[in-house]
């Protein structure tokens, strides 16, 4: 993974088509390294989430080319490699397991290396169900669902509502969960974590602790999708 990080750091300093085209063969080499790692990660996650076993690397990975049409940042390339491994693949709307390596030169997305469990975009009907389920099942959710996750994971509050929806008491212990729209747990890791041996196995071990959470979320998603 050291070669992947070196490429991303140089790309961040030279985010233009001329440099990228001159280094196209190098990009193809590091993309191959990343794809090989992603297959290992799919296999490891399938040990505790068998439904993802049939997924291909293509089902879980993303293009390096940025869509700049609606962005003030016109940099043509992403400076991270990411993979989202979830039931049905990255476009299914299910909760799953996202891992990416960035430049490692910052403490926030997308520079930081990150693990995330859940998803960032849900059908509003699933959000409504999740709020109801969490409030109704709070003791179990707190202790055995989100409580099962490794303590390094935190809840994602970016984009959350400023106020608790009026049908829920703002002083309730689950109040913050009523505000979120991205039902997601995340943590950042450092270069030492990324560069140590057996990365796929170690990432999957952390993700395994979040499986009760993704299963809880996907119960609502499946209800909306299939009734």
Coordinates of C-alpha atoms in Angstrom, one line a residue:
X1 CA 0.0 0.0 0.0
X2 CA 3.0 2.3 0.3
X3 CA 3.2 2.7 -3.5
X4 CA -0.5 3.7 -3.5
X5 CA 0.0 6.4 -0.8
X6 CA 3.0 7.8 -2.6
X7 CA 1.1 8.1 -5.9
X8 CA -1.9 9.8 -4.2
X9 CA 0.4 12.3 -2.4
X10 CA 2.1 13.2 -5.7
X11 CA -1.3 13.5 -7.4
X12 CA -2.5 15.9 -4.8
X13 CA 0.5 18.2 -5.6
X14 CA 0.0 17.8 -9.4
X15 CA -3.8 17.4 -9.9
X16 CA -3.9 18.2 -13.6
X17 CA -4.3 16.2 -16.8
X18 CA -0.8 16.7 -18.0
X19 CA 0.8 15.1 -15.0
X20 CA -1.8 12.4 -14.8
X21 CA -1.4 11.4 -18.5
X22 CA 2.4 11.4 -18.1
X23 CA 2.0 9.0 -15.1
X24 CA -0.8 6.9 -16.6
X25 CA 1.1 3.6 -16.4
X26 CA 1.9 4.3 -12.8
X27 CA -1.7 5.0 -12.0
X28 CA -2.7 1.7 -13.7
X29 CA -0.2 -0.1 -11.5
X30 CA -1.4 1.3 -8.2
X31 CA -5.0 0.8 -9.3
X32 CA -4.1 -2.9 -9.7
X33 CA -2.7 -2.9 -6.2
X34 CA -5.9 -1.3 -4.9
X35 CA -8.2 -3.7 -6.8
X36 CA -6.3 -6.7 -5.5
X37 CA -6.6 -5.4 -1.9
X38 CA -10.4 -4.8 -2.5
X39 CA -10.9 -8.4 -3.5
X40 CA -9.2 -9.5 -0.3
X41 CA -11.4 -7.1 1.7
X42 CA -14.6 -8.5 0.0
X43 CA -13.5 -12.0 0.9
X44 CA -12.7 -11.1 4.5
X45 CA -16.0 -9.2 5.0
X46 CA -17.9 -12.1 3.5
X47 CA -16.8 -14.2 6.5
X48 CA -19.3 -12.3 8.7
X49 CA -21.5 -10.9 5.9
X50 CA -21.9 -13.8 3.5
X51 CA -24.3 -11.9 1.2
X52 CA -21.4 -9.8 -0.2
X53 CA -19.4 -12.8 -1.3
X54 CA -20.6 -12.7 -5.0
X55 CA -19.6 -9.0 -5.4
X56 CA -16.9 -8.1 -7.8
X57 CA -14.3 -5.4 -7.3
X58 CA -16.1 -3.3 -9.9
X59 CA -19.3 -3.5 -7.8
X60 CA -17.5 -1.8 -4.9
X61 CA -15.0 0.6 -6.3
X62 CA -15.1 4.1 -7.9
X63 CA -13.5 6.0 -10.8
X64 CA -10.7 8.3 -10.0
X65 CA -12.1 11.0 -12.2
X66 CA -14.1 13.7 -10.4
X67 CA -17.4 15.1 -11.6
X68 CA -16.6 18.8 -11.5
X69 CA -19.8 20.1 -13.2
X70 CA -21.4 21.4 -10.0
X71 CA -18.2 21.9 -7.9
X72 CA -16.2 25.0 -7.3
X73 CA -13.1 22.7 -7.1
X74 CA -12.2 21.9 -10.7
X75 CA -9.4 19.4 -9.8
X76 CA -10.0 16.6 -12.3
X77 CA -8.9 13.7 -10.1
X78 CA -9.8 12.3 -6.7
X79 CA -6.8 12.0 -4.3
X80 CA -8.1 8.8 -2.6
X81 CA -9.1 5.3 -3.4
X82 CA -12.3 4.0 -1.9
X83 CA -14.4 0.8 -1.8
X84 CA -18.0 0.4 -0.5
X85 CA -18.9 -3.2 0.2
X86 CA -22.6 -3.8 0.8
X87 CA -25.4 -6.1 -0.1
X88 CA -26.2 -5.6 -3.8
X89 CA -23.2 -3.4 -4.5
X90 CA -22.4 0.3 -4.2
X91 CA -25.6 1.5 -6.0
X92 CA -28.0 -0.6 -4.0
X93 CA -28.8 2.0 -1.3
X94 CA -28.0 -0.6 1.5
X95 CA -25.8 0.1 4.4
X96 CA -22.4 -1.5 4.2
X97 CA -18.7 -1.1 4.8
X98 CA -16.6 1.8 3.3
X99 CA -12.9 2.0 3.4
X100 CA -10.6 4.5 1.8
X101 CA -7.0 5.5 1.8
X102 CA -6.3 9.2 1.1
X103 CA -3.1 11.2 1.2
X104 CA -2.9 10.8 4.9
X105 CA -1.9 14.4 5.1
X106 CA -5.1 15.7 6.8
X107 CA -7.4 14.8 9.6
X108 CA -10.7 14.9 7.7
X109 CA -12.3 13.5 4.6
X110 CA -11.0 12.9 2.0
X111 CA -7.4 13.3 3.0
X112 CA -7.6 11.0 6.1
X113 CA -7.7 7.2 5.8
X114 CA -11.2 6.2 6.8
X115 CA -13.5 3.3 7.8
X116 CA -17.2 3.9 7.7
X117 CA -20.2 1.6 8.4
X118 CA -23.7 2.5 7.2
X119 CA -24.4 4.8 4.2
X120 CA -24.7 8.5 3.6
X121 CA -27.9 8.6 1.4
X122 CA -31.2 6.9 2.3
X123 CA -34.7 7.0 1.1
X124 CA -36.7 9.4 3.4
X125 CA -39.0 6.6 4.2
X126 CA -36.1 4.5 5.5
X127 CA -35.0 7.5 7.6
X128 CA -38.5 7.7 9.1
X129 CA -38.5 4.0 10.0
X130 CA -35.0 4.2 11.5
X131 CA -35.9 7.0 13.8
X132 CA -39.0 5.1 14.9
X133 CA -37.0 1.9 15.4
X134 CA -34.2 3.6 17.3
X135 CA -36.5 5.4 19.7
X136 CA -38.7 2.3 20.2
X137 CA -35.7 0.0 20.7
X138 CA -33.3 2.3 22.4
X139 CA -32.0 0.0 25.2
X140 CA -31.2 -2.7 22.7
X141 CA -29.9 -0.3 20.0
X142 CA -27.6 1.4 22.6
X143 CA -26.3 -1.7 24.2
X144 CA -26.2 -4.3 21.5
X145 CA -26.3 -2.5 18.1
X146 CA -24.3 0.7 18.1
X147 CA -22.9 -0.4 21.4
X148 CA -21.2 -3.4 19.8
X149 CA -19.1 -1.3 17.6
X150 CA -15.4 -0.8 18.4
X151 CA -15.0 2.2 20.5
X152 CA -13.0 4.0 17.8
X153 CA -16.1 4.4 15.8
X154 CA -18.2 7.6 16.2
X155 CA -21.6 8.6 14.8
X156 CA -21.5 10.8 11.7
X157 CA -23.2 14.2 12.4
X158 CA -22.3 16.0 9.2
X159 CA -25.5 17.3 7.6
X160 CA -27.6 16.5 10.7
X161 CA -30.7 18.6 11.5
X162 CA -30.2 21.5 13.8
X163 CA -33.1 20.5 15.9
X164 CA -34.7 17.2 17.0
X165 CA -37.9 16.5 15.0
X166 CA -40.9 17.7 17.0
X167 CA -42.4 14.2 17.5
X168 CA -39.4 13.2 19.6
X169 CA -38.3 14.7 23.0
X170 CA -35.2 16.7 22.6
X171 CA -33.9 15.5 26.0
X172 CA -34.2 11.8 25.1
X173 CA -30.9 9.8 25.2
X174 CA -31.4 9.0 21.5
X175 CA -32.1 12.6 20.5
X176 CA -28.9 12.9 18.3
X177 CA -29.9 9.9 16.3
X178 CA -33.2 11.6 15.5
X179 CA -31.3 14.5 13.9
X180 CA -29.1 12.5 11.6
X181 CA -29.8 11.7 8.0
X182 CA -26.7 9.7 7.3
X183 CA -26.9 6.7 9.6
X184 CA -23.2 6.0 9.7
X185 CA -20.4 5.2 12.1
X186 CA -16.8 6.2 11.1
X187 CA -13.3 6.3 12.3
X188 CA -10.0 7.5 10.9
X189 CA -6.7 5.5 10.9
X190 CA -3.2 6.6 10.4
X191 CA -0.4 5.6 8.0
X192 CA 1.0 3.1 10.4
X193 CA -2.3 1.2 10.4
X194 CA -2.6 1.3 6.6
X195 CA 1.0 0.2 6.0
X196 CA 1.1 -2.7 8.5
X197 CA 0.8 -6.3 7.2
X198 CA -2.6 -8.0 6.7
X199 CA -4.5 -4.8 6.1
X200 CA -7.7 -6.4 4.7
X201 CA -8.0 -8.7 7.7
X202 CA -7.5 -5.9 10.2
X203 CA -10.0 -3.6 8.4
X204 CA -12.5 -6.5 8.3
X205 CA -12.0 -7.2 12.0
X206 CA -13.0 -3.6 12.8
X207 CA -15.9 -3.8 10.5
X208 CA -17.2 -7.0 12.0
X209 CA -17.9 -5.1 15.2
X210 CA -20.3 -2.8 13.2
X211 CA -22.3 -5.7 11.6
X212 CA -25.2 -5.4 14.1
X213 CA -25.5 -1.8 13.2
X214 CA -25.5 -2.3 9.4
X215 CA -28.0 -5.2 9.9
X216 CA -30.3 -2.9 11.9
X217 CA -30.1 -0.2 9.2
X218 CA -30.7 -2.6 6.4
X219 CA -33.8 -4.0 8.1
X220 CA -35.4 -0.6 7.4
X221 CA -33.9 -0.3 3.9
X222 CA -35.2 -3.7 2.9
X223 CA -38.7 -2.9 4.3
X224 CA -38.8 0.2 2.1
X225 CA -37.4 -1.6 -1.0
X226 CA -39.4 -4.9 -0.7
X227 CA -42.3 -4.2 1.7

